Coordinates of N, CA and C in Angstrom, one line a residue:
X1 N 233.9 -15.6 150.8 CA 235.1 -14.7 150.9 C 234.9 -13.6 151.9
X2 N 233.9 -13.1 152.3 CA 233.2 -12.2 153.2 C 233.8 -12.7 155.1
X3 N 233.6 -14.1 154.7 CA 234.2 -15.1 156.0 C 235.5 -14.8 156.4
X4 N 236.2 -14.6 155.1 CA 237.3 -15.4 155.2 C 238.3 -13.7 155.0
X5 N 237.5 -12.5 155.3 CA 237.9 -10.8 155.2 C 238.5 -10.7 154.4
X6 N 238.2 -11.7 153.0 CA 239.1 -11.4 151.7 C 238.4 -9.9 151.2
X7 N 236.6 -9.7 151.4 CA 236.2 -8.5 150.4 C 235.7 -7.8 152.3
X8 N 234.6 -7.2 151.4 CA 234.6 -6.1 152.6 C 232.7 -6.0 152.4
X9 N 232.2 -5.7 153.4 CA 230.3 -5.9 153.2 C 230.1 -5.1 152.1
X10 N 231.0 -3.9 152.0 CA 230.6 -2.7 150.5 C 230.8 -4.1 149.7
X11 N 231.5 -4.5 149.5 CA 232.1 -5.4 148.1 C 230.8 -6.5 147.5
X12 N 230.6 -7.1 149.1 CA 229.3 -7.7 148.9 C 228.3 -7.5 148.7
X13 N 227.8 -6.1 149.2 CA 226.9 -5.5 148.7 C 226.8 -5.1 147.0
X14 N 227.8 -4.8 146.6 CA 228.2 -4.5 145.2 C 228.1 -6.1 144.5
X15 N 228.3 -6.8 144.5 CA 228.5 -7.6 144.2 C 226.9 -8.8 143.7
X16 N 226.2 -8.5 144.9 CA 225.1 -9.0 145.3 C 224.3 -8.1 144.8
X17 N 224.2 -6.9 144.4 CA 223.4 -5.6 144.4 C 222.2 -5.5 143.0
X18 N 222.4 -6.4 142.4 CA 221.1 -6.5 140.9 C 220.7 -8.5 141.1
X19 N 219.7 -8.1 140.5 CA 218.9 -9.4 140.8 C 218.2 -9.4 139.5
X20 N 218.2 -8.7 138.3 CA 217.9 -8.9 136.7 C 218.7 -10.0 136.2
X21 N 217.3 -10.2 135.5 CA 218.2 -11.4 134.3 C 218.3 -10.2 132.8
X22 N 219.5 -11.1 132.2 CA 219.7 -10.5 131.4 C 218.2 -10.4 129.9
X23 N 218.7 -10.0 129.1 CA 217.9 -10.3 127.9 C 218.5 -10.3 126.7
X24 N 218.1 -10.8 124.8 CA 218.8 -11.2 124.1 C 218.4 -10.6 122.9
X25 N 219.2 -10.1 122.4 CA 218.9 -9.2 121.1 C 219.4 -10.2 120.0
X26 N 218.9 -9.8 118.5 CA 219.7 -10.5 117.6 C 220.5 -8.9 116.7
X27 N 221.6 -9.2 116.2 CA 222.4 -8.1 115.8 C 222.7 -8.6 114.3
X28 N 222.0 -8.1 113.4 CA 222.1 -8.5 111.9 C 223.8 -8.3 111.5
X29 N 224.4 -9.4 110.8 CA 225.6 -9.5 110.3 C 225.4 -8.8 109.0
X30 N 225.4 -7.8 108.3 CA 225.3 -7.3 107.0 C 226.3 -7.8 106.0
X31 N 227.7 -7.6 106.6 CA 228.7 -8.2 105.7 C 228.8 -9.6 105.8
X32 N 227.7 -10.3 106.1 CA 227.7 -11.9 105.8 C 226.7 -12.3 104.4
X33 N 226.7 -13.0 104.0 CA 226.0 -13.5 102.8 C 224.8 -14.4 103.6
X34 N 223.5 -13.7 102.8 CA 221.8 -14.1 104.0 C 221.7 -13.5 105.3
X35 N 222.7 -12.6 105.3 CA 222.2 -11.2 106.7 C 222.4 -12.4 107.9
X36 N 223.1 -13.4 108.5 CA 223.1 -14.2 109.3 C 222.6 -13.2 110.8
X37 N 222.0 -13.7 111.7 CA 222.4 -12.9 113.1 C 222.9 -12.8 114.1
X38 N 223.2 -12.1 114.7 CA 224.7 -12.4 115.9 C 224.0 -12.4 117.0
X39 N 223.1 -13.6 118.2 CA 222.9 -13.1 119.4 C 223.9 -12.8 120.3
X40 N 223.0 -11.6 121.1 CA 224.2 -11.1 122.2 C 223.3 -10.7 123.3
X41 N 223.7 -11.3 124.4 CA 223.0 -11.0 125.6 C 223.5 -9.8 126.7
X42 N 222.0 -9.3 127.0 CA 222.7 -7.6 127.3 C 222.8 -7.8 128.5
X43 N 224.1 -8.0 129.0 CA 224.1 -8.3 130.2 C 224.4 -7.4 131.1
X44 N 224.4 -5.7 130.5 CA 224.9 -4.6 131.4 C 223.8 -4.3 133.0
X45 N 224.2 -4.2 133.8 CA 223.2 -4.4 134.6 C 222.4 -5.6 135.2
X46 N 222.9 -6.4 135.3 CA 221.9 -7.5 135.3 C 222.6 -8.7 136.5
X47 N 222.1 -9.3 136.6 CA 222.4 -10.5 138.0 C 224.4 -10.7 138.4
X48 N 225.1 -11.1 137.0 CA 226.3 -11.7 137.3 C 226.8 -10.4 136.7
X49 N 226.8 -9.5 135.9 CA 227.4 -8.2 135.8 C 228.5 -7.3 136.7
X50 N 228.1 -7.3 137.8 CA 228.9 -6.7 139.1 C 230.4 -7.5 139.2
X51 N 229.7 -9.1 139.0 CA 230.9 -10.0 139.3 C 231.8 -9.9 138.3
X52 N 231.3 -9.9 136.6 CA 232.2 -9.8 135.7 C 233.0 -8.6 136.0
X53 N 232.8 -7.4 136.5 CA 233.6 -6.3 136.3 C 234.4 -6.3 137.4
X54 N 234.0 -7.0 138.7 CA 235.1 -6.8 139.6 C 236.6 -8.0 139.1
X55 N 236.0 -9.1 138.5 CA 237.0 -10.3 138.1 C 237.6 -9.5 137.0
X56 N 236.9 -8.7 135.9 CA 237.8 -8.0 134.4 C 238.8 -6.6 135.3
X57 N 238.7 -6.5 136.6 CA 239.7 -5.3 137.3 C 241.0 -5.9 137.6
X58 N 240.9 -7.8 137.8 CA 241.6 -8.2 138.4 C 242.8 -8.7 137.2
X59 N 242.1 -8.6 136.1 CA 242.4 -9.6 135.1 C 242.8 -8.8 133.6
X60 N 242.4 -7.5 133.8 CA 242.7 -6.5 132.5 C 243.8 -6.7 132.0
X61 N 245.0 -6.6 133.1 CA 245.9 -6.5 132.8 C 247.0 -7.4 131.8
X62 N 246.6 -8.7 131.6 CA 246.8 -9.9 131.0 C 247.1 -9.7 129.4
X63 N 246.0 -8.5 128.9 CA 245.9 -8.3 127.6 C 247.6 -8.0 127.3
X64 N 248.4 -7.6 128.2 CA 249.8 -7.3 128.1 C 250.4 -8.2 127.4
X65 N 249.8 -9.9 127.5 CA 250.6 -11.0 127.4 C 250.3 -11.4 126.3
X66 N 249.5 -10.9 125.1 CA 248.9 -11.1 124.2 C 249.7 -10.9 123.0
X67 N 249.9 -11.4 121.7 CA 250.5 -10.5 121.0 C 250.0 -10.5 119.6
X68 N 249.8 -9.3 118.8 CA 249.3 -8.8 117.7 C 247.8 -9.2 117.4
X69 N 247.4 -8.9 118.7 CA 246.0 -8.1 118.7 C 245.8 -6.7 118.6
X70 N 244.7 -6.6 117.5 CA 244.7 -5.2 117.1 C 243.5 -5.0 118.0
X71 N 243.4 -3.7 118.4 CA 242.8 -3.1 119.6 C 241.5 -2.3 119.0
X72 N 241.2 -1.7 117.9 CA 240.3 -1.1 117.1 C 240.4 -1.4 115.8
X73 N 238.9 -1.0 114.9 CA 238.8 -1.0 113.2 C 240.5 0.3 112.5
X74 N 240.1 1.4 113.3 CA 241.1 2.2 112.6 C 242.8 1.6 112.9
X75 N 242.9 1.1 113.9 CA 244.8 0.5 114.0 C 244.7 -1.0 113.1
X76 N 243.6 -1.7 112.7 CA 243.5 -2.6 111.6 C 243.7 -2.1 110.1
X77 N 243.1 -1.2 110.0 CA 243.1 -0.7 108.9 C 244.8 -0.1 108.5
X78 N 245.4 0.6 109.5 CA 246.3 1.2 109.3 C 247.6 0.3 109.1
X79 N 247.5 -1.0 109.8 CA 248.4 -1.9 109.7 C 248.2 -2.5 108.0
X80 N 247.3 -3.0 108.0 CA 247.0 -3.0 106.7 C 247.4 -2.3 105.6
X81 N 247.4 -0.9 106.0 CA 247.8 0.0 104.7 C 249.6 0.1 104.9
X82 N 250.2 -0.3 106.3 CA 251.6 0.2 106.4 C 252.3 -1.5 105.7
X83 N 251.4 -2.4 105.5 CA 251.8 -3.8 105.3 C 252.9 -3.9 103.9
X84 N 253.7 -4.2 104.0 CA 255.1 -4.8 103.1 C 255.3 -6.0 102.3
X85 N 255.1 -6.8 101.3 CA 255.4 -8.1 101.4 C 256.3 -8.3 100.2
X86 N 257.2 -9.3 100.2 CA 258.2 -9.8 99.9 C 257.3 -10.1 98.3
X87 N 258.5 -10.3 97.4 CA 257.6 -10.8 96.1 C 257.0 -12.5 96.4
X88 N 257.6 -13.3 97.4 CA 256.5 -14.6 97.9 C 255.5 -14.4 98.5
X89 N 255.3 -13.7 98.7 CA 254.5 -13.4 100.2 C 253.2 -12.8 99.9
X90 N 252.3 -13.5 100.4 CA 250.8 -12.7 100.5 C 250.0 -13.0 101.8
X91 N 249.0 -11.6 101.3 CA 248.5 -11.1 102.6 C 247.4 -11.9 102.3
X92 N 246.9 -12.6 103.6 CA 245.4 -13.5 103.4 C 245.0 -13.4 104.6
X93 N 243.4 -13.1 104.9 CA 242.2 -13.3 105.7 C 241.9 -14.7 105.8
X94 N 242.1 -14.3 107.3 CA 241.1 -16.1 107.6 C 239.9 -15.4 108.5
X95 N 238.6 -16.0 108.6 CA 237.6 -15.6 109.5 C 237.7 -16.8 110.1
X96 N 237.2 -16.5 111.8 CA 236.8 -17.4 112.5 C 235.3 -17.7 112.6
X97 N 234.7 -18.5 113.0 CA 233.2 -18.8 113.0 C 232.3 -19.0 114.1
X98 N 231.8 -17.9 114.5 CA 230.6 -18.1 116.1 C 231.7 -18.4 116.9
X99 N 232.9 -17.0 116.9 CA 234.5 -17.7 117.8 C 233.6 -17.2 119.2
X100 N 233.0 -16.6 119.9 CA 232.1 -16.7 121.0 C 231.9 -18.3 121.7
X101 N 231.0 -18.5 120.7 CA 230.0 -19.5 121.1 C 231.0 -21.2 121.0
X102 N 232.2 -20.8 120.4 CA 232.6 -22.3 119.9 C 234.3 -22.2 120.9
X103 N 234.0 -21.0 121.8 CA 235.5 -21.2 122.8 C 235.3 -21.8 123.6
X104 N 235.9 -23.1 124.2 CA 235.8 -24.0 125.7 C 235.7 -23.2 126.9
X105 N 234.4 -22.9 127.8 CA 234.6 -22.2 128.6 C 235.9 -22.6 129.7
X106 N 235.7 -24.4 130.0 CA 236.9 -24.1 131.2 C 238.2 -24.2 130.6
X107 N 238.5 -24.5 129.5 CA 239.6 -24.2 128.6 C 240.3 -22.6 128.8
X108 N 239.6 -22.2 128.9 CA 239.6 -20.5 128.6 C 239.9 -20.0 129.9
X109 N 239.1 -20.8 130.9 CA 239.5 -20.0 132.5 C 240.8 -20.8 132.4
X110 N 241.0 -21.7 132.3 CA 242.3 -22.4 132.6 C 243.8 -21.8 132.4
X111 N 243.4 -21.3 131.1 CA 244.4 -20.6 130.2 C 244.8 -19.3 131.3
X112 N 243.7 -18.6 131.1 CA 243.3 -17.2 132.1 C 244.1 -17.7 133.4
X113 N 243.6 -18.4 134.4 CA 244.2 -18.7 135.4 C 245.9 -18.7 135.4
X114 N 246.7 -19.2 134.5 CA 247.7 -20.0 134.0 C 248.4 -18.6 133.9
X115 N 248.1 -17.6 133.4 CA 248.8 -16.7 132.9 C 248.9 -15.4 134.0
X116 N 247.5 -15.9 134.9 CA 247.8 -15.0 135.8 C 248.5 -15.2 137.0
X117 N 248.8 -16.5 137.1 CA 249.5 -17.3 138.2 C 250.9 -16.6 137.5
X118 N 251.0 -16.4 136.2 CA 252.6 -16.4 135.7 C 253.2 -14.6 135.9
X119 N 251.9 -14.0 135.9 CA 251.8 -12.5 136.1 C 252.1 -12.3 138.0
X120 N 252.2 -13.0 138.7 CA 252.0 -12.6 139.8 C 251.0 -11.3 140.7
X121 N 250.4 -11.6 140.1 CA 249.0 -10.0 140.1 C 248.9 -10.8 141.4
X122 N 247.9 -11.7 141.4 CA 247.8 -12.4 142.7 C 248.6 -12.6 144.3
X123 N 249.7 -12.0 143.8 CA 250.8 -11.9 145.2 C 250.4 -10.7 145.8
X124 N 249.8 -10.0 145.0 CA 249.5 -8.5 146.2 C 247.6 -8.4 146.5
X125 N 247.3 -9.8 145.6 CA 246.2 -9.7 146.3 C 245.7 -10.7 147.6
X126 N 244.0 -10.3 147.8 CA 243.5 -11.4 148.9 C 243.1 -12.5 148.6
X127 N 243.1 -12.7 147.2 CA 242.3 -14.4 146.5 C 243.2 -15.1 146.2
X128 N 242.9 -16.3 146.2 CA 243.7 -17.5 145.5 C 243.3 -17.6 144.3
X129 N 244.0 -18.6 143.1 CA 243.5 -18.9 142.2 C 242.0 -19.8 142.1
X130 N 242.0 -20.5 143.1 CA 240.4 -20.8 143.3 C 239.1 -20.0 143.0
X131 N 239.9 -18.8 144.4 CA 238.9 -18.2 144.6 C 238.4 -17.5 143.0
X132 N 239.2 -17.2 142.1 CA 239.1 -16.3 140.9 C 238.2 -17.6 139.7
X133 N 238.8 -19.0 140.0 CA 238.1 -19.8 139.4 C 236.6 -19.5 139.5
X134 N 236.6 -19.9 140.9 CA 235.3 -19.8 141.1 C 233.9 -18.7 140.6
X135 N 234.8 -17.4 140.8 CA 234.4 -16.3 140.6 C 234.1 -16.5 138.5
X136 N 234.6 -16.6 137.9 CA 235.0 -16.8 136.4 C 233.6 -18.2 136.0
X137 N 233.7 -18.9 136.8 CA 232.7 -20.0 136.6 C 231.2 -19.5 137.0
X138 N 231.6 -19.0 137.7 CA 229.8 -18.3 138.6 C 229.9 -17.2 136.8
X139 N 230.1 -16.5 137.2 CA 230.0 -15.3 135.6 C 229.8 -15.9 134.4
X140 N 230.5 -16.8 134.3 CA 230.6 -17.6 133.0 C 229.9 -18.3 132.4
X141 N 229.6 -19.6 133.1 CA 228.7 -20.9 133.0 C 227.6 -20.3 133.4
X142 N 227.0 -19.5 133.7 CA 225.6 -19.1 134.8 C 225.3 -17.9 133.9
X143 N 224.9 -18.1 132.4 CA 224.2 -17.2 131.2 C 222.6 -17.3 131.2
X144 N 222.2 -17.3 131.9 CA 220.7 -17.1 131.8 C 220.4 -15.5 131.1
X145 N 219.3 -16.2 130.3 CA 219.1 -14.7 129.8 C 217.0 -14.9 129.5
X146 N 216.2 -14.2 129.3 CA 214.7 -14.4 129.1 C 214.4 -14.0 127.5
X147 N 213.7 -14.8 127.1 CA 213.2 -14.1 125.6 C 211.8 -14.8 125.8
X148 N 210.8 -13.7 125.1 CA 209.7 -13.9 124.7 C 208.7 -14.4 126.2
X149 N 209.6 -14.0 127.3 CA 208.7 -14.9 128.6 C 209.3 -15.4 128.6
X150 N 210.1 -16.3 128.6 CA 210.9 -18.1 128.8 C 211.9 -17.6 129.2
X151 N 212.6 -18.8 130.5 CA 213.9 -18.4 130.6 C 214.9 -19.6 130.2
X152 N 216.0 -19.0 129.5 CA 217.1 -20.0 129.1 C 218.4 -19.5 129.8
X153 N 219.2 -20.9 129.5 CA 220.7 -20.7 129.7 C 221.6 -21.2 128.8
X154 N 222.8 -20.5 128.6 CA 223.6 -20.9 127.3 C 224.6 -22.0 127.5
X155 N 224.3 -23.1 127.3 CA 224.9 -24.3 127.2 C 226.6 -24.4 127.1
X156 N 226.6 -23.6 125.8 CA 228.2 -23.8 125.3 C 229.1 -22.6 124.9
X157 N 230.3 -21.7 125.3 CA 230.9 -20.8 124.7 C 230.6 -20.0 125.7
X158 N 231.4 -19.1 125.6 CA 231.5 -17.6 126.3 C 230.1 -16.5 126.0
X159 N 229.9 -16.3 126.7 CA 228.4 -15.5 126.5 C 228.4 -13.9 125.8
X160 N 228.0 -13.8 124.8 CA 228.6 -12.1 124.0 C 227.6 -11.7 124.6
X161 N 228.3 -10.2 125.4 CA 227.7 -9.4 125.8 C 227.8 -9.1 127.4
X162 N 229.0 -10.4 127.8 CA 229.4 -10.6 129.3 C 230.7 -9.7 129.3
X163 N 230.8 -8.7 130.4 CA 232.4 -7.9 130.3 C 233.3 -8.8 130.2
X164 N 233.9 -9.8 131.1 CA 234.7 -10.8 130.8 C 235.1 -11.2 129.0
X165 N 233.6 -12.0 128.7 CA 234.5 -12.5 127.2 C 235.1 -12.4 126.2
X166 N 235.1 -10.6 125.9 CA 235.8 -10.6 125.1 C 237.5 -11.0 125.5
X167 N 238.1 -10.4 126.7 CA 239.4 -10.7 127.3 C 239.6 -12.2 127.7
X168 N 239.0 -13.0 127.5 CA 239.0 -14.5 127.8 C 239.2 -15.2 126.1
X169 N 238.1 -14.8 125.6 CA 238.5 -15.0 124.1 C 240.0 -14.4 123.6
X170 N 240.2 -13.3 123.9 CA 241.0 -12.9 123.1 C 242.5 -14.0 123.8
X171 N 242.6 -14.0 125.1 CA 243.6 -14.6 126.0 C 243.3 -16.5 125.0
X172 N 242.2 -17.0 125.3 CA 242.3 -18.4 124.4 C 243.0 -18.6 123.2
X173 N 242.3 -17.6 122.2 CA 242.7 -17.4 120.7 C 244.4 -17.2 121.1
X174 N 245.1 -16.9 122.0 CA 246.3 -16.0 122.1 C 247.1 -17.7 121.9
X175 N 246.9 -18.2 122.6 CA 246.9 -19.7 123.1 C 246.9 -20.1 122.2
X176 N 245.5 -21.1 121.1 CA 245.6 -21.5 120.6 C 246.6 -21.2 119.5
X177 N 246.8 -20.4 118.9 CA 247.4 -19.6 117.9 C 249.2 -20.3 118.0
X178 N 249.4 -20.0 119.5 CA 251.0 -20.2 119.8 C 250.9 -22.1 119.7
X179 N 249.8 -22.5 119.8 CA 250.1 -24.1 120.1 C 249.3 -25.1 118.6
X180 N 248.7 -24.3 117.6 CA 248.3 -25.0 116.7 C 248.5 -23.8 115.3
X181 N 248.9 -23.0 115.4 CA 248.9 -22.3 114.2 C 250.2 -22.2 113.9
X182 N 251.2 -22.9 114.1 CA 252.8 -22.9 113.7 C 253.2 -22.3 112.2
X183 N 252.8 -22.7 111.4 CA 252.8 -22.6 110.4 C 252.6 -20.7 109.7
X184 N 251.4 -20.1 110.9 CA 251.5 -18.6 110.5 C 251.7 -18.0 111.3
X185 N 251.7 -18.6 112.5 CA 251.8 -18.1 114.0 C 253.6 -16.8 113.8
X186 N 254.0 -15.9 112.8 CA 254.8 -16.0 112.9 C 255.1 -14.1 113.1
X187 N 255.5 -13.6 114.3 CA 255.1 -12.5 114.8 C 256.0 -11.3 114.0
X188 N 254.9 -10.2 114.0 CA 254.9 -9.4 113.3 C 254.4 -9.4 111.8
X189 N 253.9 -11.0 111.1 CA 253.3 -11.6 109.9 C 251.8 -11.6 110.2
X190 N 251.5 -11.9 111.9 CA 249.7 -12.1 112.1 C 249.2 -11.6 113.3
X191 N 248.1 -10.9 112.7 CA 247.3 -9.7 113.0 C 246.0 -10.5 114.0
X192 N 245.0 -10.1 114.8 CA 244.1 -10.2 115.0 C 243.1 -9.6 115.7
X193 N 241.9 -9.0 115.2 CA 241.1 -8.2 115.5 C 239.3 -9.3 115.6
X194 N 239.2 -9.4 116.6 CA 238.0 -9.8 117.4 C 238.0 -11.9 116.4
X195 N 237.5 -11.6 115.4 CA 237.3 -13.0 114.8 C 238.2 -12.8 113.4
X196 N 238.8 -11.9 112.9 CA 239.4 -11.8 112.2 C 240.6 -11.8 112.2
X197 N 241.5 -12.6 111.2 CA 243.2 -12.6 111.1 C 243.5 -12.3 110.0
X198 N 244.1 -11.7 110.3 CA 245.2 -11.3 108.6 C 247.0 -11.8 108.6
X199 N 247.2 -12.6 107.9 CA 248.3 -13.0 108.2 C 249.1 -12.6 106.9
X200 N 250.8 -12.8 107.0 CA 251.4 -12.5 106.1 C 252.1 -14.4 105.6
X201 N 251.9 -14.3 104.4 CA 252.3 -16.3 104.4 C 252.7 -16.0 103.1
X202 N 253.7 -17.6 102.9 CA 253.9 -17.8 101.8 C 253.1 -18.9 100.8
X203 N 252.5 -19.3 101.6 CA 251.4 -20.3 101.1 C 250.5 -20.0 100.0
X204 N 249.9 -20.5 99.2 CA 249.2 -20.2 98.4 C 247.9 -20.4 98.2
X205 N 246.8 -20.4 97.8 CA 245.3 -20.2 98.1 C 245.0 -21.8 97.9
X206 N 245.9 -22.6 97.3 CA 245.3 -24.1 97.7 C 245.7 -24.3 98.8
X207 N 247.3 -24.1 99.0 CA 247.4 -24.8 100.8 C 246.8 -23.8 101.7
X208 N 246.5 -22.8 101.7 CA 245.8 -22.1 102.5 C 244.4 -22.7 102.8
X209 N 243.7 -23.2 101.8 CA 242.2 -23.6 101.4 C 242.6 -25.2 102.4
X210 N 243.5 -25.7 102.6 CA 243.6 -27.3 103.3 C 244.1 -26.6 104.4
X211 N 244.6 -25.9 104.9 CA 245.5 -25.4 105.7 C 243.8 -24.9 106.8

């Protein structure tokens, strides 16, 4: 891109500027049953870092396109407490499960891509959608992280702890939701805060339980 005077030598130098690998903590789930743990790789500072934050500048903006994501614990809670329901109607929790590790990474750029082609963000910039692919795949796919001495790489899912995933996740889930959840998908009825949904349905805890 440097070739081609899309960035500028600062950019590349920025960009290029850490040469750390990341490292992997485990983060005890308390409110799970057997304390499960949640790895997350600290990826602040570290080799592909620079890149995620210049691609999440280009791409922030998308969360626009998203709907009834809750943004914090306290505007969850408060929807919750302003919540209404019909004498049919009940409020039910679905949890998602390791939603990180079990989202299609090129699924996810695809989506991402798709929406920003529809945003036109890209008309006032110097990349193509390639170029952003590329950029998204190098950050993405390329999770090396060190434990114990050893170095690994994460095979499958969005890497927690990358700037990017949470806004890639949330943009997939946005997706999935509109193209497989018909049934609750129904706005202003469903909520979603990171792996959690709260929906408003008329279903009942068996068809919910098949559902």
């Amino acid at each position: 891109m440097l070739k081609q005077n899309k960035i500028t030598d600062q950019n590349k130098y920025y960009l290029t500027s850490i040469d750390d690998l990341p490292k992997i903590r485990g983060q005890p789930k308390l409110h799970k049953i057997d304390t499960p743990m949640r790895i997350v790789t600290c990826s602040r500072d570290t080799i592909t870092s620079p890149i995620s934050q210049f691609i999440f500048r280009i791409i922030k903006e998308l969360r626009t396109t998203l709907s009834g994501v809750v943004c914090n614990t306290s505007n969850f809670i408060k929807i919750i407490t302003d919540v209404k329901l019909n004498q049919d109607e009940h409020l039910a929790s679905l949890d998602i499960q390791d939603l990180y590790t079990n989202i299609p990474v090129n699924k996810a750029i695809d989506i991402t891509l798709k929406r920003l082609d529809e945003s036109k963000k890209l008309d006032n910039l110097p990349f193509t959608k390639t170029d952003i692919k590329e950029l998204l795949i190098l950050a993405l796919k390329n999770s090396y992280f060190q434990f114990n001495g050893k170095f690994y790489k994460q095979k499958t899912g969005l890497p927690m702890g990358n700037t990017l995933s949470p806004i890639l996740a949330d943009i997939y889930m946005d997706e999935y939701q509109k193209q497989h959840l018909h049934e609750v998908n129904i706005p202003n009825k469903i909520w979603r805060y990171v792996d959690d949904i709260l929906i408003i349905t008329k279903m009942n805890k068996t068809q919910l339980d098949k559902y």
